mmCIF file of C-alpha atoms in Angstrom:
data_model
loop_
_atom_site.group_PDB
_atom_site.id
_atom_site.type_symbol
_atom_site.label_atom_id
_atom_site.label_comp_id
_atom_site.label_asym_id
_atom_site.label_seq_id
_atom_site.Cartn_x
_atom_site.Cartn_y
_atom_site.Cartn_z
ATOM 1 C CA MET A 42 0.062 0.038 -0.070
ATOM 2 C CA LEU A 43 2.775 2.309 0.888
ATOM 3 C CA THR A 44 4.652 1.739 -2.604
ATOM 4 C CA LEU A 45 0.933 2.418 -4.310
ATOM 5 C CA GLY A 46 0.534 5.669 -2.469
ATOM 6 C CA LEU A 47 4.003 6.827 -3.377
ATOM 7 C CA ALA A 48 3.607 5.947 -6.947
ATOM 8 C CA ALA A 49 0.275 7.976 -6.711
ATOM 9 C CA ALA A 50 1.944 10.905 -5.382
ATOM 10 C CA MET A 51 4.849 10.855 -7.925
ATOM 11 C CA GLN A 52 2.495 10.851 -10.975
ATOM 12 C CA ALA A 53 3.368 13.803 -13.550
ATOM 13 C CA PRO A 54 0.978 16.803 -13.708
ATOM 14 C CA PRO A 55 -1.457 16.675 -16.968
ATOM 15 C CA ALA A 56 -0.858 19.037 -19.711
ATOM 16 C CA GLY A 57 -3.781 21.623 -20.460
ATOM 17 C CA LEU A 58 -5.344 24.535 -18.468
ATOM 18 C CA TRP A 59 -4.850 25.094 -14.855
ATOM 19 C CA ASP A 60 -6.380 27.276 -12.167
ATOM 20 C CA ALA A 61 -3.533 28.976 -10.339
ATOM 21 C CA SER A 62 -2.500 31.513 -7.732
ATOM 22 C CA VAL A 63 0.238 33.120 -6.158
ATOM 23 C CA GLU A 64 0.253 34.632 -2.614
ATOM 24 C CA VAL A 65 1.634 38.223 -2.179
ATOM 25 C CA ASN A 66 1.715 39.567 1.410
ATOM 26 C CA GLY A 67 -1.017 37.072 2.301
ATOM 27 C CA ARG A 68 -3.454 37.806 -0.422
ATOM 28 C CA ARG A 69 -4.372 35.149 -2.999
ATOM 29 C CA VAL A 70 -3.878 36.502 -6.696
ATOM 30 C CA ALA A 71 -5.575 33.984 -8.826
ATOM 31 C CA PHE A 72 -4.697 33.225 -12.714
ATOM 32 C CA ARG A 73 -4.813 30.908 -15.398
ATOM 33 C CA MET A 74 -1.906 28.888 -16.904
ATOM 34 C CA GLU A 75 -1.738 26.145 -19.718
ATOM 35 C CA LEU A 76 1.134 23.548 -19.601
ATOM 36 C CA GLU A 77 2.510 21.598 -22.413
ATOM 37 C CA PHE A 78 4.731 18.490 -22.157
ATOM 38 C CA THR A 79 7.224 16.794 -24.635
ATOM 39 C CA GLN A 80 9.672 14.017 -24.052
ATOM 40 C CA GLY A 81 12.015 15.540 -21.675
ATOM 41 C CA GLY A 82 10.634 19.154 -21.991
ATOM 42 C CA ALA A 83 7.957 21.377 -20.793
ATOM 43 C CA ARG A 84 6.620 24.664 -21.251
ATOM 44 C CA GLY A 85 4.270 26.985 -19.552
ATOM 45 C CA ALA A 86 2.143 30.069 -20.487
ATOM 46 C CA ILE A 87 0.653 32.533 -18.290
ATOM 47 C CA LEU A 88 -2.903 33.629 -19.471
ATOM 48 C CA ASP A 89 -3.441 37.397 -19.816
ATOM 49 C CA GLY A 90 -7.063 37.484 -21.410
ATOM 50 C CA GLU A 91 -6.535 35.352 -24.614
ATOM 51 C CA ARG A 92 -2.720 35.977 -24.849
ATOM 52 C CA ARG A 93 -0.163 33.528 -23.467
ATOM 53 C CA ILE A 94 3.061 34.619 -21.890
ATOM 54 C CA TRP A 95 5.217 31.426 -22.744
ATOM 55 C CA SER A 96 8.006 30.399 -20.821
ATOM 56 C CA THR A 97 11.695 30.233 -22.566
ATOM 57 C CA SER A 98 12.566 26.847 -21.144
ATOM 58 C CA GLY A 99 11.344 24.236 -18.679
ATOM 59 C CA GLN A 100 11.632 20.752 -17.546
ATOM 60 C CA LEU A 101 9.635 18.185 -15.755
ATOM 61 C CA ARG A 102 11.565 15.567 -13.813
ATOM 62 C CA GLY A 103 9.149 12.793 -12.294
ATOM 63 C CA ASN A 104 6.543 14.994 -10.507
ATOM 64 C CA ARG A 105 8.936 18.357 -10.116
ATOM 65 C CA LEU A 106 8.093 21.093 -12.780
ATOM 66 C CA GLU A 107 10.357 23.743 -13.340
ATOM 67 C CA LEU A 108 9.663 26.764 -15.685
ATOM 68 C CA VAL A 109 11.802 29.771 -16.750
ATOM 69 C CA TRP A 110 10.800 33.261 -18.319
ATOM 70 C CA ASP A 111 14.291 34.779 -19.092
ATOM 71 C CA TYR A 112 12.950 38.015 -19.997
ATOM 72 C CA PHE A 113 11.287 38.558 -16.498
ATOM 73 C CA ASP A 114 14.185 37.052 -14.772
ATOM 74 C CA SER A 115 11.903 34.375 -13.268
ATOM 75 C CA ARG A 116 11.198 30.934 -12.590
ATOM 76 C CA LEU A 117 8.506 28.664 -11.404
ATOM 77 C CA ASP A 118 9.716 25.637 -9.162
ATOM 78 C CA ALA A 119 6.555 23.243 -8.303
ATOM 79 C CA GLU A 120 5.777 19.606 -7.141
ATOM 80 C CA PHE A 121 2.820 17.637 -8.036
ATOM 81 C CA VAL A 122 1.475 15.728 -5.062
ATOM 82 C CA ASN A 123 -2.237 14.866 -4.759
ATOM 83 C CA GLY A 124 -3.602 16.548 -7.984
ATOM 84 C CA GLU A 125 -1.911 19.746 -7.221
ATOM 85 C CA LEU A 126 0.992 21.893 -7.929
ATOM 86 C CA LYS A 127 2.739 23.594 -5.193
ATOM 87 C CA GLY A 128 5.902 25.605 -5.198
ATOM 88 C CA ALA A 129 7.192 29.104 -5.514
ATOM 89 C CA TYR A 130 7.223 31.458 -8.296
ATOM 90 C CA GLN A 131 10.189 33.889 -7.861
ATOM 91 C CA ARG A 132 11.808 36.967 -9.949
ATOM 92 C CA ARG A 133 14.360 39.296 -9.277
ATOM 93 C CA THR A 134 12.863 42.912 -8.679
ATOM 94 C CA LYS A 135 14.412 46.309 -7.977
ATOM 95 C CA ALA A 136 14.247 45.302 -3.984
ATOM 96 C CA GLY A 137 16.132 41.934 -4.812
ATOM 97 C CA LEU A 138 14.708 38.395 -5.056
ATOM 98 C CA VAL A 139 10.931 38.013 -4.225
ATOM 99 C CA ARG A 140 9.632 34.500 -3.852
ATOM 100 C CA ARG A 141 5.777 34.001 -3.806
ATOM 101 C CA PRO A 142 4.113 30.746 -2.945
ATOM 102 C CA PHE A 143 2.309 29.099 -5.883
ATOM 103 C CA ALA A 144 -0.377 26.734 -6.133
ATOM 104 C CA ALA A 145 -2.371 25.285 -9.288
ATOM 105 C CA ARG A 146 -5.124 22.530 -9.611
ATOM 106 C CA PRO A 147 -6.176 21.317 -13.123
ATOM 107 C CA PHE A 148 -8.866 23.888 -14.732
ATOM 108 C CA GLN A 149 -12.469 23.251 -13.789
ATOM 109 C CA PRO A 150 -15.397 24.937 -15.738
ATOM 110 C CA GLU A 151 -17.278 27.662 -13.607
ATOM 111 C CA PRO A 152 -20.445 26.213 -11.665
ATOM 112 C CA ALA A 153 -23.811 27.389 -12.764
ATOM 113 C CA PRO A 154 -24.376 30.734 -11.583
ATOM 114 C CA ASP A 155 -27.152 31.022 -8.603
ATOM 115 C CA GLU A 156 -30.704 32.190 -9.506
ATOM 116 C CA GLY A 157 -31.517 35.602 -8.943
ATOM 117 C CA PRO A 158 -30.501 39.144 -10.140
ATOM 118 C CA VAL A 159 -26.424 39.922 -10.210
ATOM 119 C CA ALA A 160 -25.162 43.426 -9.727
ATOM 120 C CA GLN A 161 -23.812 44.979 -12.727
ATOM 121 C CA VAL A 162 -20.486 46.425 -13.196
ATOM 122 C CA ALA A 163 -20.195 46.478 -17.057
ATOM 123 C CA GLY A 164 -19.030 49.560 -18.830
ATOM 124 C CA ALA A 165 -16.899 52.404 -18.308
ATOM 125 C CA TRP A 166 -15.639 53.679 -14.976
ATOM 126 C CA ARG A 167 -13.693 56.686 -13.673
ATOM 127 C CA ILE A 168 -11.532 55.522 -10.566
ATOM 128 C CA ARG A 169 -9.412 57.820 -8.104
ATOM 129 C CA THR A 170 -6.993 56.375 -5.401
ATOM 130 C CA ASN A 171 -5.694 57.633 -2.335
ATOM 131 C CA ALA A 172 -2.341 57.800 -3.852
ATOM 132 C CA THR A 173 -0.084 60.781 -2.850
ATOM 133 C CA ARG A 174 2.612 60.296 -5.281
ATOM 134 C CA GLY A 175 1.793 60.323 -9.203
ATOM 135 C CA VAL A 176 -1.314 60.355 -10.993
ATOM 136 C CA ASN A 177 -4.236 59.015 -8.837
ATOM 137 C CA VAL A 178 -7.212 59.355 -11.589
ATOM 138 C CA MET A 179 -7.623 56.396 -14.254
ATOM 139 C CA ASN A 180 -10.278 54.763 -16.312
ATOM 140 C CA GLY A 181 -11.727 51.164 -16.091
ATOM 141 C CA TYR A 182 -13.288 49.271 -18.586
ATOM 142 C CA PHE A 183 -15.252 45.961 -17.920
ATOM 143 C CA ALA A 184 -17.440 43.372 -19.422
ATOM 144 C CA GLN A 185 -19.888 40.989 -17.562
ATOM 145 C CA SER A 186 -21.687 37.772 -18.426
ATOM 146 C CA GLY A 187 -23.639 36.622 -15.368
ATOM 147 C CA PRO A 188 -21.473 36.984 -12.419
ATOM 148 C CA LEU A 189 -18.021 36.687 -14.404
ATOM 149 C CA VAL A 190 -16.329 40.023 -14.953
ATOM 150 C CA SER A 191 -13.299 40.923 -17.047
ATOM 151 C CA GLY A 192 -11.708 44.206 -18.371
ATOM 152 C CA THR A 193 -8.581 46.365 -17.454
ATOM 153 C CA ILE A 194 -7.763 49.580 -15.866
ATOM 154 C CA GLN A 195 -6.009 52.286 -17.916
ATOM 155 C CA ARG A 196 -3.504 54.155 -15.989
ATOM 156 C CA LEU A 197 -1.163 56.681 -17.208
ATOM 157 C CA ASP A 198 1.773 54.227 -17.735
ATOM 158 C CA GLY A 199 -0.358 51.684 -19.410
ATOM 159 C CA ASP A 200 -2.855 49.237 -18.826
ATOM 160 C CA PHE A 201 -3.265 46.640 -15.873
ATOM 161 C CA GLY A 202 -3.394 43.504 -18.109
ATOM 162 C CA THR A 203 -6.565 41.512 -18.251
ATOM 163 C CA LEU A 204 -8.490 41.701 -14.819
ATOM 164 C CA SER A 205 -10.616 38.779 -14.408
ATOM 165 C CA GLY A 206 -13.237 37.969 -11.595
ATOM 166 C CA ARG A 207 -16.633 37.919 -10.395
ATOM 167 C CA VAL A 208 -19.452 39.639 -8.799
ATOM 168 C CA ALA A 209 -20.779 37.867 -5.402
ATOM 169 C CA GLY A 210 -23.711 39.801 -3.879
ATOM 170 C CA ARG A 211 -22.437 43.303 -3.523
ATOM 171 C CA ARG A 212 -18.677 42.359 -3.660
ATOM 172 C CA LEU A 213 -16.500 42.638 -6.984
ATOM 173 C CA THR A 214 -13.258 40.762 -6.772
ATOM 174 C CA LEU A 215 -10.720 40.935 -9.733
ATOM 175 C CA SER A 216 -7.351 39.414 -10.097
ATOM 176 C CA HIS A 217 -4.436 39.748 -12.595
ATOM 177 C CA PHE A 218 -0.922 37.963 -12.719
ATOM 178 C CA ASP A 219 1.194 38.227 -15.770
ATOM 179 C CA GLY A 220 4.664 37.205 -14.429
ATOM 180 C CA VAL A 221 5.400 40.474 -13.078
ATOM 181 C CA ARG A 222 2.322 42.100 -11.576
ATOM 182 C CA ALA A 223 0.297 40.635 -9.366
ATOM 183 C CA THR A 224 -2.701 42.569 -8.836
ATOM 184 C CA LEU A 225 -5.794 42.124 -6.515
ATOM 185 C CA ILE A 226 -8.948 44.320 -6.710
ATOM 186 C CA GLU A 227 -11.547 44.042 -3.817
ATOM 187 C CA ALA A 228 -14.644 46.692 -3.969
ATOM 188 C CA GLU A 229 -18.022 46.907 -2.764
ATOM 189 C CA ILE A 230 -20.906 48.051 -4.903
ATOM 190 C CA LEU A 231 -22.527 50.733 -3.199
ATOM 191 C CA PRO A 232 -25.956 51.462 -2.937
ATOM 192 C CA ASP A 233 -25.879 54.494 -5.219
ATOM 193 C CA GLY A 234 -24.054 52.447 -7.772
ATOM 194 C CA THR A 235 -20.649 53.691 -6.946
ATOM 195 C CA LEU A 236 -17.579 51.326 -5.989
ATOM 196 C CA LYS A 237 -15.259 51.673 -3.000
ATOM 197 C CA GLY A 238 -12.423 49.343 -2.617
ATOM 198 C CA VAL A 239 -8.780 48.673 -2.287
ATOM 199 C CA ILE A 240 -5.960 47.788 -5.034
ATOM 200 C CA ASP A 241 -3.510 45.124 -3.556
ATOM 201 C CA GLY A 242 -4.611 45.306 -0.105
ATOM 202 C CA LYS A 243 -2.981 49.265 0.310
ATOM 203 C CA THR A 244 -4.316 51.551 -2.206
ATOM 204 C CA GLU A 245 -8.028 52.674 -1.440
ATOM 205 C CA PHE A 246 -10.337 53.889 -4.286
ATOM 206 C CA THR A 247 -13.518 55.248 -5.146
ATOM 207 C CA ALA A 248 -15.036 54.876 -8.680
ATOM 208 C CA ALA A 249 -18.334 56.041 -10.536
ATOM 209 C CA ARG A 250 -19.543 55.527 -14.054
ATOM 210 C CA VAL A 251 -17.840 57.894 -16.605
ATOM 211 C CA GLU A 252 -21.113 59.389 -17.260
ATOM 212 C CA ASP A 253 -21.598 60.330 -13.420
ATOM 213 C CA ALA A 254 -17.946 61.291 -12.900
ATOM 214 C CA ALA A 255 -18.078 64.818 -13.413
ATOM 215 C CA ARG A 256 -21.382 65.287 -11.256
ATOM 216 C CA LEU A 257 -19.762 63.331 -8.504
ATOM 217 C CA GLY A 258 -16.424 65.387 -8.549
ATOM 218 C CA LEU A 259 -14.124 62.962 -10.414
ATOM 219 C CA PRO A 260 -11.821 64.567 -12.832
ATOM 220 C CA GLU A 261 -10.586 63.316 -16.110
ATOM 221 C CA PRO A 262 -7.315 61.319 -16.196
ATOM 222 C CA PRO A 263 -4.199 63.524 -17.711
ATOM 223 C CA ASP A 264 -3.915 63.131 -21.509
ATOM 224 C CA PRO A 265 -0.837 60.708 -22.009
ATOM 225 C CA ALA A 266 0.240 62.607 -25.246
ATOM 226 C CA ARG A 267 0.508 66.034 -23.147
ATOM 227 C CA TYR A 268 1.677 64.978 -19.779
ATOM 228 C CA VAL A 269 5.541 64.659 -20.452
ATOM 229 C CA SER A 270 7.070 67.402 -22.327
ATOM 230 C CA VAL A 271 10.830 68.720 -23.190
ATOM 231 C CA LYS A 272 12.145 72.070 -21.738
ATOM 232 C CA ASN A 273 13.138 73.436 -24.993
ATOM 233 C CA PRO A 274 11.209 72.098 -27.985
ATOM 234 C CA LEU A 275 13.472 73.808 -30.530
ATOM 235 C CA GLU A 276 16.500 71.956 -29.129
ATOM 236 C CA PRO A 277 17.519 68.546 -30.603
ATOM 237 C CA VAL A 278 17.232 65.676 -28.090
ATOM 238 C CA GLN A 279 20.795 64.222 -27.129
ATOM 239 C CA PHE A 280 21.379 61.190 -25.182
ATOM 240 C CA ARG A 281 24.378 58.832 -24.496
ATOM 241 C CA ALA A 282 24.183 55.007 -23.499
ATOM 242 C CA VAL A 283 26.027 51.668 -24.406
ATOM 243 C CA ASP A 284 24.855 48.949 -26.542
ATOM 244 C CA LEU A 285 24.444 45.382 -25.306
ATOM 245 C CA ASP A 286 28.033 44.855 -26.091
ATOM 246 C CA GLY A 287 29.212 47.768 -23.624
ATOM 247 C CA LYS A 288 30.242 50.146 -26.592
ATOM 248 C CA PRO A 289 29.432 53.616 -26.212
ATOM 249 C CA VAL A 290 26.487 54.732 -28.649
ATOM 250 C CA SER A 291 25.161 58.675 -28.747
ATOM 251 C CA SER A 292 22.286 60.239 -30.958
ATOM 252 C CA GLY A 293 24.970 62.448 -32.561
ATOM 253 C CA ASP A 294 26.441 59.068 -34.147
ATOM 254 C CA PRO A 295 26.796 59.169 -37.949
ATOM 255 C CA ARG A 296 23.907 56.330 -38.292
ATOM 256 C CA PHE A 297 21.302 58.690 -36.763
ATOM 257 C CA ARG A 298 22.034 61.880 -38.708
ATOM 258 C CA GLY A 299 19.215 63.007 -40.804
ATOM 259 C CA LYS A 300 16.795 60.008 -39.531
ATOM 260 C CA ALA A 301 13.667 60.432 -38.261
ATOM 261 C CA MET A 302 13.719 58.839 -34.789
ATOM 262 C CA ILE A 303 11.370 56.917 -32.225
ATOM 263 C CA VAL A 304 13.081 56.973 -28.737
ATOM 264 C CA THR A 305 11.339 54.713 -26.108
ATOM 265 C CA ILE A 306 12.333 54.754 -22.455
ATOM 266 C CA MET A 307 11.632 51.355 -21.403
ATOM 267 C CA GLY A 308 12.888 48.059 -19.205
ATOM 268 C CA SER A 309 12.782 44.405 -19.745
ATOM 269 C CA TRP A 310 10.672 44.479 -16.482
ATOM 270 C CA CYS A 311 7.908 46.644 -17.590
ATOM 271 C CA PRO A 312 5.058 44.510 -19.121
ATOM 272 C CA ASN A 313 3.471 47.516 -20.848
ATOM 273 C CA CYS A 314 6.980 47.889 -22.402
ATOM 274 C CA HIS A 315 6.473 44.374 -23.709
ATOM 275 C CA ASP A 316 3.227 45.460 -25.264
ATOM 276 C CA GLU A 317 4.635 48.480 -27.189
ATOM 277 C CA ALA A 318 7.851 46.310 -28.290
ATOM 278 C CA GLU A 319 5.325 44.497 -30.559
ATOM 279 C CA LEU A 320 4.215 47.585 -32.406
ATOM 280 C CA LEU A 321 7.667 49.230 -32.572
ATOM 281 C CA VAL A 322 8.969 45.808 -34.339
ATOM 282 C CA GLU A 323 6.181 46.167 -36.810
ATOM 283 C CA LEU A 324 7.022 50.017 -37.426
ATOM 284 C CA ASP A 325 10.691 49.072 -37.661
ATOM 285 C CA ARG A 326 10.102 46.568 -40.213
ATOM 286 C CA ARG A 327 7.582 48.813 -42.277
ATOM 287 C CA TYR A 328 9.512 52.015 -42.276
ATOM 288 C CA ARG A 329 13.136 51.549 -41.820
ATOM 289 C CA SER A 330 13.747 51.779 -45.472
ATOM 290 C CA GLN A 331 12.193 55.090 -45.536
ATOM 291 C CA GLY A 332 14.608 56.565 -42.848
ATOM 292 C CA LEU A 333 13.152 55.537 -39.684
ATOM 293 C CA GLU A 334 15.489 54.928 -36.851
ATOM 294 C CA ILE A 335 14.167 53.129 -33.222
ATOM 295 C CA VAL A 336 16.189 53.213 -30.256
ATOM 296 C CA ALA A 337 15.068 51.836 -27.169
ATOM 297 C CA LEU A 338 16.837 53.270 -23.832
ATOM 298 C CA GLY A 339 16.873 50.300 -21.438
ATOM 299 C CA PHE A 340 16.603 51.168 -17.548
ATOM 300 C CA GLU A 341 17.139 48.136 -15.621
ATOM 301 C CA TYR A 342 17.038 47.032 -11.781
ATOM 302 C CA THR A 343 20.388 45.650 -10.679
ATOM 303 C CA GLY A 344 23.072 48.137 -11.876
ATOM 304 C CA GLU A 345 25.124 44.958 -12.639
ATOM 305 C CA ALA A 346 25.839 45.942 -16.216
ATOM 306 C CA GLU A 347 26.252 42.213 -17.510
ATOM 307 C CA ARG A 348 23.108 41.002 -15.792
ATOM 308 C CA ASP A 349 21.076 44.185 -17.003
ATOM 309 C CA ARG A 350 22.302 43.994 -20.534
ATOM 310 C CA ASN A 351 21.388 40.320 -20.806
ATOM 311 C CA GLN A 352 17.872 40.804 -19.506
ATOM 312 C CA LEU A 353 17.602 43.565 -22.391
ATOM 313 C CA ARG A 354 18.886 40.697 -24.812
ATOM 314 C CA ALA A 355 16.299 38.336 -23.464
ATOM 315 C CA PHE A 356 13.540 41.180 -24.031
ATOM 316 C CA ALA A 357 15.069 41.702 -27.535
ATOM 317 C CA ARG A 358 15.014 37.774 -28.304
ATOM 318 C CA ARG A 359 11.417 37.624 -27.352
ATOM 319 C CA HIS A 360 9.890 40.111 -29.600
ATOM 320 C CA GLY A 361 12.380 39.614 -32.593
ATOM 321 C CA ILE A 362 13.763 43.198 -32.413
ATOM 322 C CA GLU A 363 16.150 44.537 -35.048
ATOM 323 C CA TYR A 364 16.111 48.060 -34.011
ATOM 324 C CA THR A 365 18.967 49.688 -31.372
ATOM 325 C CA VAL A 366 18.617 48.450 -27.942
ATOM 326 C CA LEU A 367 20.851 50.297 -25.346
ATOM 327 C CA TYR A 368 21.632 49.932 -21.872
ATOM 328 C CA ALA A 369 21.048 53.359 -20.523
ATOM 329 C CA GLY A 370 21.122 52.798 -16.637
ATOM 330 C CA THR A 371 19.047 52.000 -13.706
ATOM 331 C CA THR A 372 15.607 52.502 -12.407
ATOM 332 C CA ASP A 373 16.836 54.801 -9.481
ATOM 333 C CA GLU A 374 15.239 58.302 -9.419
ATOM 334 C CA GLY A 375 16.925 60.748 -11.747
ATOM 335 C CA GLU A 376 18.475 58.363 -13.990
ATOM 336 C CA VAL A 377 16.076 59.000 -16.928
ATOM 337 C CA GLN A 378 16.640 62.641 -16.271
ATOM 338 C CA ARG A 379 20.492 62.206 -16.385
ATOM 339 C CA VAL A 380 20.372 60.220 -19.709
ATOM 340 C CA LEU A 381 17.658 62.707 -21.189
ATOM 341 C CA PRO A 382 18.142 65.922 -19.367
ATOM 342 C CA GLN A 383 15.786 68.001 -21.832
ATOM 343 C CA LEU A 384 12.821 65.785 -20.638
ATOM 344 C CA ALA A 385 10.271 67.443 -18.404
ATOM 345 C CA ASN A 386 7.620 65.584 -16.102
ATOM 346 C CA PHE A 387 9.088 62.057 -16.688
ATOM 347 C CA ALA A 388 6.115 59.907 -15.104
ATOM 348 C CA SER A 389 6.147 56.255 -16.967
ATOM 349 C CA TYR A 390 7.760 53.380 -18.584
ATOM 350 C CA PRO A 391 7.447 53.289 -21.351
ATOM 351 C CA THR A 392 7.539 56.920 -22.564
ATOM 352 C CA THR A 393 8.060 57.422 -26.198
ATOM 353 C CA LEU A 394 9.411 60.423 -28.009
ATOM 354 C CA PHE A 395 8.853 60.916 -31.555
ATOM 355 C CA LEU A 396 11.853 63.066 -33.353
ATOM 356 C CA ASP A 397 11.946 64.593 -36.610
ATOM 357 C CA ARG A 398 15.172 64.475 -38.767
ATOM 358 C CA SER A 399 16.603 67.261 -37.156
ATOM 359 C CA HIS A 400 15.838 65.171 -33.775
ATOM 360 C CA ARG A 401 13.820 67.862 -32.404
ATOM 361 C CA VAL A 402 10.634 66.513 -30.429
ATOM 362 C CA ARG A 403 7.347 66.331 -32.498
ATOM 363 C CA SER A 404 5.479 64.528 -29.744
ATOM 364 C CA VAL A 405 5.741 62.563 -26.535
ATOM 365 C CA HIS A 406 3.654 59.765 -25.496
ATOM 366 C CA ALA A 407 3.531 58.543 -21.922
ATOM 367 C CA GLY A 408 2.531 54.915 -21.294
ATOM 368 C CA PHE A 409 1.100 52.168 -23.518
ATOM 369 C CA ALA A 410 -2.211 50.880 -23.938
ATOM 370 C CA GLY A 411 -1.843 47.003 -24.662
ATOM 371 C CA PRO A 412 -4.441 44.526 -26.182
ATOM 372 C CA ALA A 413 -6.453 44.177 -22.824
ATOM 373 C CA ASN A 414 -7.604 47.747 -23.463
ATOM 374 C CA ALA A 415 -8.478 47.002 -27.037
ATOM 375 C CA ALA A 416 -10.130 50.109 -28.224
ATOM 376 C CA GLU A 417 -7.472 52.385 -27.044
ATOM 377 C CA HIS A 418 -4.864 50.123 -28.240
ATOM 378 C CA ALA A 419 -6.237 50.236 -31.869
ATOM 379 C CA ARG A 420 -6.778 53.970 -31.505
ATOM 380 C CA LEU A 421 -2.577 54.201 -30.336
ATOM 381 C CA ARG A 422 -1.721 52.012 -33.120
ATOM 382 C CA LYS A 423 -3.142 54.276 -35.649
ATOM 383 C CA GLU A 424 -1.824 57.268 -33.852
ATOM 384 C CA PHE A 425 2.031 55.984 -33.458
ATOM 385 C CA GLU A 426 1.920 55.243 -37.267
ATOM 386 C CA ARG A 427 0.437 58.746 -38.226
ATOM 387 C CA LEU A 428 3.135 60.252 -36.179
ATOM 388 C CA VAL A 429 5.994 58.052 -37.832
ATOM 389 C CA ARG A 430 4.744 59.450 -41.180
ATOM 390 C CA GLU A 431 4.734 62.836 -39.954
ATOM 391 C CA ILE A 432 8.367 62.496 -38.823
ATOM 392 C CA LEU A 433 9.593 60.943 -41.893
ATOM 393 C CA ALA A 434 8.090 63.764 -43.795
ATOM 394 C CA SER A 435 9.885 66.260 -41.931
ATOM 395 C CA ARG A 436 13.222 68.290 -43.225
#
């Protein structure tokens, strides 16, 4: 009997969808995964709505699963016992190595909803938090089917990714995990139809439907196309950094002279920067031959040059990037201003500068709306392409 019990415990986990969670400061953040196995290998995807964030390597040894996402500098180590995966997801952050308890079970369809009316939260919302630093007003967009809710929140620096959850009575719970961000939103639907809640157990917020926001005193969020500026728009933008081999590169180098440029301030650790990179790769392939140069200025966590450059290499591999990626510095306060002293009111990664052929700024855009915010993402794609044509037409 002991042998049979041990054999059962050592079974390998099945392929397919899994209901998973990570624990952050005592809070359970739920998400969904997909696992695939081949002879001697394994890979896993974290689901962000319909998108899959695939691991770059993995293996299954008996009942032990190991997955690595090199572009996030993260890994999952878990053991399959009694029908459940348990272990830890760990990632290097600005604060050092962070280890989060992980658990998962094979996916089970949602049970049939209880009879009776369900509170409705579908639609557009204006959200204001009690944050004392940075921008504290943002918009939320939600869809609902019965008690199930999905959507996203659009902040100045970008969207939250796809939030998923449910309404139970007057309580709304939404969560999102994408390998970097672990977000839990808990809210109460008040009798007047507004929301009151907390993000990640610490940031309090109130929310009202967009059509009611002005009447209730909730201002509009700042315009990401106007939030960041330059000190002197007549002065060409200048920067200095190093390439991924450590060689110095500057905006005055011959290869950039007379070229229209997109300069994006980014980091491999930034999910919205990954979203933006997919569009920048398209623009690079379409317009490079017409004189467009794209430069990514990477700001990384550790300050260990080789490790940080390796993260930027992994970022470039993930997206098939052929444009220039530079290592500009760390995420410490003041580093972006050191590299780009002409920039004023820098507030978010990514921030993207569109420079004419004389390298003067035509537009600066803070943040990026990814596919989780489908309408804004589509609008932003058109806007970026319009700006590229404008700077290419400059003289």
